[in-house]
mmCIF file of C-alpha atoms and ligand atoms in Angstrom:
data_model
loop_
_atom_site.group_PDB
_atom_site.id
_atom_site.type_symbol
_atom_site.label_atom_id
_atom_site.label_comp_id
_atom_site.label_asym_id
_atom_site.label_seq_id
_atom_site.Cartn_x
_atom_site.Cartn_y
_atom_site.Cartn_z
ATOM 1 C CA MET A 12 -14.095 -3.949 -11.350
ATOM 2 C CA ARG A 13 -13.526 -4.795 -7.694
ATOM 3 C CA GLY A 14 -16.161 -3.450 -5.298
ATOM 4 C CA ARG A 15 -15.303 -0.981 -2.559
ATOM 5 C CA PHE A 16 -14.879 -2.127 1.027
ATOM 6 C CA ILE A 17 -16.396 0.303 3.530
ATOM 7 C CA THR A 18 -16.415 -0.045 7.307
ATOM 8 C CA PHE A 19 -18.372 1.684 10.080
ATOM 9 C CA GLU A 20 -16.602 2.019 13.423
ATOM 10 C CA GLY A 21 -17.085 3.618 16.825
ATOM 11 C CA ILE A 22 -17.624 2.945 20.509
ATOM 12 C CA ASP A 23 -20.902 1.272 21.486
ATOM 13 C CA GLY A 24 -23.637 3.911 21.602
ATOM 14 C CA ALA A 25 -21.936 6.258 19.091
ATOM 15 C CA GLY A 26 -24.786 5.675 16.630
ATOM 16 C CA LYS A 27 -23.108 4.045 13.610
ATOM 17 C CA SER A 28 -25.775 1.348 13.188
ATOM 18 C CA THR A 29 -28.467 4.017 12.694
ATOM 19 C CA HIS A 30 -26.780 5.054 9.450
ATOM 20 C CA ILE A 31 -25.686 1.814 7.803
ATOM 21 C CA ASP A 32 -28.934 0.807 6.087
ATOM 22 C CA TRP A 33 -29.503 4.385 4.963
ATOM 23 C CA TYR A 34 -25.971 4.500 3.514
ATOM 24 C CA ALA A 35 -26.483 1.216 1.652
ATOM 25 C CA GLN A 36 -29.749 2.540 0.246
ATOM 26 C CA ARG A 37 -27.964 5.651 -1.057
ATOM 27 C CA LEU A 38 -25.494 3.417 -2.894
ATOM 28 C CA ARG A 39 -28.295 1.299 -4.352
ATOM 29 C CA GLU A 40 -29.962 4.453 -5.640
ATOM 30 C CA ARG A 41 -26.764 4.960 -7.613
ATOM 31 C CA ASP A 42 -27.130 1.426 -9.053
ATOM 32 C CA ILE A 43 -24.239 0.121 -6.979
ATOM 33 C CA ARG A 44 -24.636 -3.516 -5.923
ATOM 34 C CA THR A 45 -24.285 -3.426 -2.135
ATOM 35 C CA LEU A 46 -23.930 -5.990 0.643
ATOM 36 C CA VAL A 47 -24.398 -5.051 4.309
ATOM 37 C CA THR A 48 -22.740 -7.266 6.891
ATOM 38 C CA ARG A 49 -21.213 -7.107 10.375
ATOM 39 C CA GLU A 50 -18.428 -8.264 12.669
ATOM 40 C CA PRO A 51 -18.100 -10.311 14.669
ATOM 41 C CA GLY A 52 -20.441 -12.388 12.533
ATOM 42 C CA GLY A 53 -21.424 -12.279 8.890
ATOM 43 C CA SER A 54 -21.000 -16.019 8.208
ATOM 44 C CA PRO A 55 -22.894 -18.885 9.919
ATOM 45 C CA LEU A 56 -19.853 -19.860 11.999
ATOM 46 C CA GLY A 57 -19.008 -16.204 12.607
ATOM 47 C CA GLU A 58 -22.499 -15.598 14.042
ATOM 48 C CA ARG A 59 -22.033 -18.510 16.461
ATOM 49 C CA LEU A 60 -18.689 -17.086 17.513
ATOM 50 C CA ARG A 61 -20.407 -13.705 17.958
ATOM 51 C CA ASP A 62 -22.878 -15.207 20.432
ATOM 52 C CA MET A 63 -19.985 -16.587 22.493
ATOM 53 C CA LEU A 64 -17.942 -13.395 22.257
ATOM 54 C CA LEU A 65 -20.818 -11.220 23.456
ATOM 55 C CA SER A 66 -21.819 -13.423 26.370
ATOM 56 C CA GLU A 67 -19.077 -15.735 27.693
ATOM 57 C CA ALA A 68 -16.165 -14.781 29.916
ATOM 58 C CA MET A 69 -12.771 -15.502 28.297
ATOM 59 C CA SER A 70 -9.202 -14.273 28.332
ATOM 60 C CA MET A 71 -8.203 -11.284 26.254
ATOM 61 C CA GLU A 72 -6.052 -13.552 24.070
ATOM 62 C CA THR A 73 -8.943 -15.943 23.386
ATOM 63 C CA GLU A 74 -11.176 -12.987 22.595
ATOM 64 C CA THR A 75 -8.647 -11.615 20.087
ATOM 65 C CA LEU A 76 -8.148 -15.001 18.411
ATOM 66 C CA LEU A 77 -11.906 -15.618 18.137
ATOM 67 C CA MET A 78 -12.413 -12.164 16.583
ATOM 68 C CA PHE A 79 -9.857 -13.033 13.913
ATOM 69 C CA ALA A 80 -11.243 -16.578 13.473
ATOM 70 C CA ALA A 81 -14.695 -15.106 12.787
ATOM 71 C CA ARG A 82 -13.052 -12.544 10.468
ATOM 72 C CA LYS A 83 -11.267 -15.240 8.447
ATOM 73 C CA GLU A 84 -14.554 -17.071 7.774
ATOM 74 C CA HIS A 85 -16.257 -13.789 6.939
ATOM 75 C CA LEU A 86 -13.509 -12.778 4.507
ATOM 76 C CA GLU A 87 -13.366 -16.103 2.689
ATOM 77 C CA GLN A 88 -17.092 -16.802 2.543
ATOM 78 C CA LEU A 89 -18.555 -13.357 2.009
ATOM 79 C CA ILE A 90 -16.299 -10.343 1.750
ATOM 80 C CA ARG A 91 -13.683 -11.420 -0.798
ATOM 81 C CA PRO A 92 -16.145 -13.103 -3.197
ATOM 82 C CA ALA A 93 -18.453 -10.071 -3.087
ATOM 83 C CA LEU A 94 -15.640 -7.583 -3.722
ATOM 84 C CA ALA A 95 -14.290 -9.724 -6.572
ATOM 85 C CA ASP A 96 -17.769 -9.726 -8.086
ATOM 86 C CA GLY A 97 -17.914 -5.913 -8.071
ATOM 87 C CA THR A 98 -20.254 -5.667 -5.067
ATOM 88 C CA TRP A 99 -19.580 -2.952 -2.498
ATOM 89 C CA VAL A 100 -19.327 -4.386 1.016
ATOM 90 C CA ILE A 101 -20.510 -2.254 3.927
ATOM 91 C CA CYS A 102 -19.268 -3.806 7.146
ATOM 92 C CA ASP A 103 -20.469 -2.823 10.630
ATOM 93 C CA ARG A 104 -17.017 -3.039 12.372
ATOM 94 C CA PHE A 105 -13.814 -4.654 11.158
ATOM 95 C CA THR A 106 -10.181 -4.849 12.300
ATOM 96 C CA ASP A 107 -10.072 -1.276 13.642
ATOM 97 C CA SER A 108 -12.476 -2.593 16.315
ATOM 98 C CA THR A 109 -9.885 -5.186 17.348
ATOM 99 C CA TYR A 110 -7.197 -2.510 17.687
ATOM 100 C CA ALA A 111 -9.629 -0.321 19.642
ATOM 101 C CA TYR A 112 -11.281 -2.909 21.938
ATOM 102 C CA GLN A 113 -8.732 -5.708 22.406
ATOM 103 C CA GLY A 114 -5.731 -3.389 21.945
ATOM 104 C CA GLY A 115 -6.914 -0.129 23.550
ATOM 105 C CA GLY A 116 -9.741 -1.304 25.826
ATOM 106 C CA ARG A 117 -8.154 -4.516 27.096
ATOM 107 C CA GLY A 118 -4.524 -3.452 26.758
ATOM 108 C CA GLY A 119 -3.625 -6.248 24.300
ATOM 109 C CA CYS A 120 -0.327 -6.372 22.452
ATOM 110 C CA LEU A 121 -0.517 -4.366 19.217
ATOM 111 C CA THR A 122 2.338 -6.318 17.596
ATOM 112 C CA GLN A 123 0.355 -9.534 18.000
ATOM 113 C CA ILE A 124 -2.774 -7.911 16.561
ATOM 114 C CA GLU A 125 -0.712 -6.696 13.589
ATOM 115 C CA ALA A 126 0.638 -10.220 13.024
ATOM 116 C CA LEU A 127 -2.874 -11.698 13.090
ATOM 117 C CA GLU A 128 -4.107 -8.966 10.769
ATOM 118 C CA ARG A 129 -1.400 -9.811 8.211
ATOM 119 C CA TRP A 130 -2.074 -13.537 8.506
ATOM 120 C CA VAL A 131 -5.861 -13.268 8.195
ATOM 121 C CA GLN A 132 -6.214 -10.360 5.767
ATOM 122 C CA GLY A 133 -3.020 -10.240 3.749
ATOM 123 C CA ALA A 134 -2.998 -6.823 2.081
ATOM 124 C CA LEU A 135 -6.771 -6.239 2.212
ATOM 125 C CA GLN A 136 -7.775 -2.990 3.931
ATOM 126 C CA PRO A 137 -11.022 -1.024 3.812
ATOM 127 C CA ASP A 138 -11.168 1.667 1.120
ATOM 128 C CA ARG A 139 -13.044 3.943 3.533
ATOM 129 C CA SER A 140 -13.695 3.744 7.281
ATOM 130 C CA TYR A 141 -16.170 6.011 9.062
ATOM 131 C CA LEU A 142 -15.383 6.594 12.715
ATOM 132 C CA PHE A 143 -18.483 7.707 14.619
ATOM 133 C CA ASP A 144 -16.879 9.605 17.437
ATOM 134 C CA LEU A 145 -18.578 10.473 20.724
ATOM 135 C CA PRO A 146 -17.273 11.126 24.262
ATOM 136 C CA ALA A 147 -17.526 7.897 26.272
ATOM 137 C CA GLN A 148 -19.894 9.429 28.823
ATOM 138 C CA LEU A 149 -22.416 10.508 26.182
ATOM 139 C CA ALA A 150 -22.239 7.101 24.506
ATOM 140 C CA ALA A 151 -22.915 5.399 27.867
ATOM 141 C CA ALA A 152 -25.993 7.573 28.410
ATOM 142 C CA ARG A 153 -27.305 6.707 24.933
ATOM 143 C CA ARG A 154 -26.731 2.985 25.509
ATOM 144 C CA ALA A 155 -28.449 3.034 28.891
ATOM 145 C CA SER A 156 -31.632 4.425 27.370
ATOM 146 C CA ALA A 157 -31.580 2.045 24.379
ATOM 147 C CA ARG A 158 -30.826 -1.562 25.379
ATOM 148 C CA ALA A 159 -29.557 -4.127 27.894
ATOM 149 C CA ALA A 160 -25.752 -4.310 27.983
ATOM 150 C CA ASP A 161 -23.817 -7.224 26.438
ATOM 151 C CA ARG A 162 -20.385 -8.323 27.733
ATOM 152 C CA PHE A 163 -18.571 -5.391 26.070
ATOM 153 C CA GLU A 164 -21.219 -2.789 26.796
ATOM 154 C CA ALA A 165 -21.054 -3.706 30.504
ATOM 155 C CA GLU A 166 -17.462 -2.379 30.679
ATOM 156 C CA ASP A 167 -16.836 0.852 32.609
ATOM 157 C CA LEU A 168 -16.264 4.386 31.370
ATOM 158 C CA ALA A 169 -12.458 4.121 31.556
ATOM 159 C CA PHE A 170 -12.588 1.121 29.180
ATOM 160 C CA PHE A 171 -14.587 3.093 26.603
ATOM 161 C CA GLU A 172 -12.295 6.101 26.995
ATOM 162 C CA ARG A 173 -9.356 3.823 26.104
ATOM 163 C CA VAL A 174 -11.309 2.378 23.157
ATOM 164 C CA ARG A 175 -12.098 5.876 21.907
ATOM 165 C CA SER A 176 -8.500 7.061 22.100
ATOM 166 C CA ALA A 177 -7.264 3.888 20.371
ATOM 167 C CA TYR A 178 -9.693 4.668 17.528
ATOM 168 C CA LEU A 179 -8.374 8.217 17.283
ATOM 169 C CA GLN A 180 -4.833 6.819 17.099
ATOM 170 C CA ARG A 181 -5.914 4.621 14.194
ATOM 171 C CA VAL A 182 -7.217 7.732 12.443
ATOM 172 C CA ALA A 183 -3.885 9.495 12.979
ATOM 173 C CA GLN A 184 -2.093 6.502 11.400
ATOM 174 C CA ALA A 185 -4.353 6.300 8.328
ATOM 175 C CA PRO A 186 -5.900 9.763 7.834
ATOM 176 C CA ASP A 187 -6.730 9.161 4.150
ATOM 177 C CA ARG A 188 -8.743 6.030 4.865
ATOM 178 C CA PHE A 189 -10.843 7.515 7.694
ATOM 179 C CA GLN A 190 -13.640 10.045 7.825
ATOM 180 C CA VAL A 191 -14.368 11.077 11.407
ATOM 181 C CA ILE A 192 -18.011 11.844 12.106
ATOM 182 C CA ASP A 193 -18.886 13.916 15.145
ATOM 183 C CA SER A 194 -21.802 11.909 16.520
ATOM 184 C CA ARG A 195 -23.031 14.840 18.619
ATOM 185 C CA GLN A 196 -24.457 16.315 15.399
ATOM 186 C CA GLU A 197 -28.062 15.927 14.298
ATOM 187 C CA ILE A 198 -28.827 12.926 12.075
ATOM 188 C CA GLU A 199 -29.362 15.177 9.045
ATOM 189 C CA ALA A 200 -25.919 16.764 9.373
ATOM 190 C CA ILE A 201 -24.313 13.321 9.636
ATOM 191 C CA ARG A 202 -26.163 12.127 6.541
ATOM 192 C CA SER A 203 -25.097 15.134 4.587
ATOM 193 C CA GLN A 204 -21.430 14.446 5.516
ATOM 194 C CA LEU A 205 -21.829 10.813 4.430
ATOM 195 C CA ASP A 206 -23.516 11.861 1.187
ATOM 196 C CA GLN A 207 -20.708 14.241 0.331
ATOM 197 C CA ASP A 208 -18.173 11.527 1.009
ATOM 198 C CA ILE A 209 -19.971 8.943 -1.167
ATOM 199 C CA ALA A 210 -19.470 11.302 -4.083
ATOM 200 C CA THR A 211 -15.685 11.064 -3.580
ATOM 201 C CA LEU A 212 -15.486 7.247 -3.581
HETATM 202 P P1 TMP B 325 -21.862 -4.347 17.809
HETATM 203 O O1 TMP B 325 -22.611 -4.207 19.094
HETATM 204 O O2 TMP B 325 -21.442 -3.051 17.231
HETATM 205 O O3 TMP B 325 -22.505 -5.273 16.838
HETATM 206 O O4 TMP B 325 -20.440 -5.046 18.168
HETATM 207 C C1 TMP B 325 -20.323 -6.106 19.019
HETATM 208 C C2 TMP B 325 -19.236 -5.869 20.040
HETATM 209 O O5 TMP B 325 -18.030 -6.529 19.644
HETATM 210 C C3 TMP B 325 -18.879 -4.419 20.282
HETATM 211 O O6 TMP B 325 -19.028 -4.162 21.678
HETATM 212 C C4 TMP B 325 -17.412 -4.323 19.926
HETATM 213 C C5 TMP B 325 -16.914 -5.744 19.967
HETATM 214 N N1 TMP B 325 -15.829 -6.047 19.027
HETATM 215 C C6 TMP B 325 -14.545 -6.201 19.516
HETATM 216 O O7 TMP B 325 -14.320 -6.091 20.724
HETATM 217 N N2 TMP B 325 -13.536 -6.504 18.648
HETATM 218 C C7 TMP B 325 -13.735 -6.665 17.293
HETATM 219 O O8 TMP B 325 -12.787 -6.945 16.550
HETATM 220 C C8 TMP B 325 -15.087 -6.500 16.803
HETATM 221 C C9 TMP B 325 -15.360 -6.683 15.348
HETATM 222 C C10 TMP B 325 -16.095 -6.191 17.697
#
């Protein structure tokens, strides 16, 4: 049986990465073969593209194309073979990030993103996407106390407000695929929501 494809999404600082390894461990405790990976990245070439994307100035169009180039490698080398083999793939960000950051944040053309999505992914969509949702100001405060900013994290509050609302639009378009997690909650409450959802998958 094909594995499930699960993605974690949210603005930088919303806390998704804190939960991914824990989530994978919960699946493994249920004897589910699980692979944890991330975007941009996940394949050797994808990781090199990630380094460029997080540090070098480039046009919005180049940024969008490189995100999908990294995604194509990731899909062919890792994601599709794992799913076909029955492994569940837990991916830290996927195409919803492109809609949110390049579409919402940078104001890119959604029709072009849709065309690239069809070309690169065909019909493949995540079975479940968790959106870790947090007001942009709170996320900025969490980031400031945690780490030095990369090229995306250095963007201003208005950028992250646009990213957040683009995410919420994605949820409105695919309510069955998404679970929205209020990241203002305590870690234990978030884990209990994730646990309950695992039981439905
Ligand atoms: P990370 O810090 O969550 O690993 O993500 C790296 C950055 O890449 C994050 O700021 C969001 C950005 N990103 C996009 O802008 N578009 C995309 O399609 C993806 C996957 C990530």
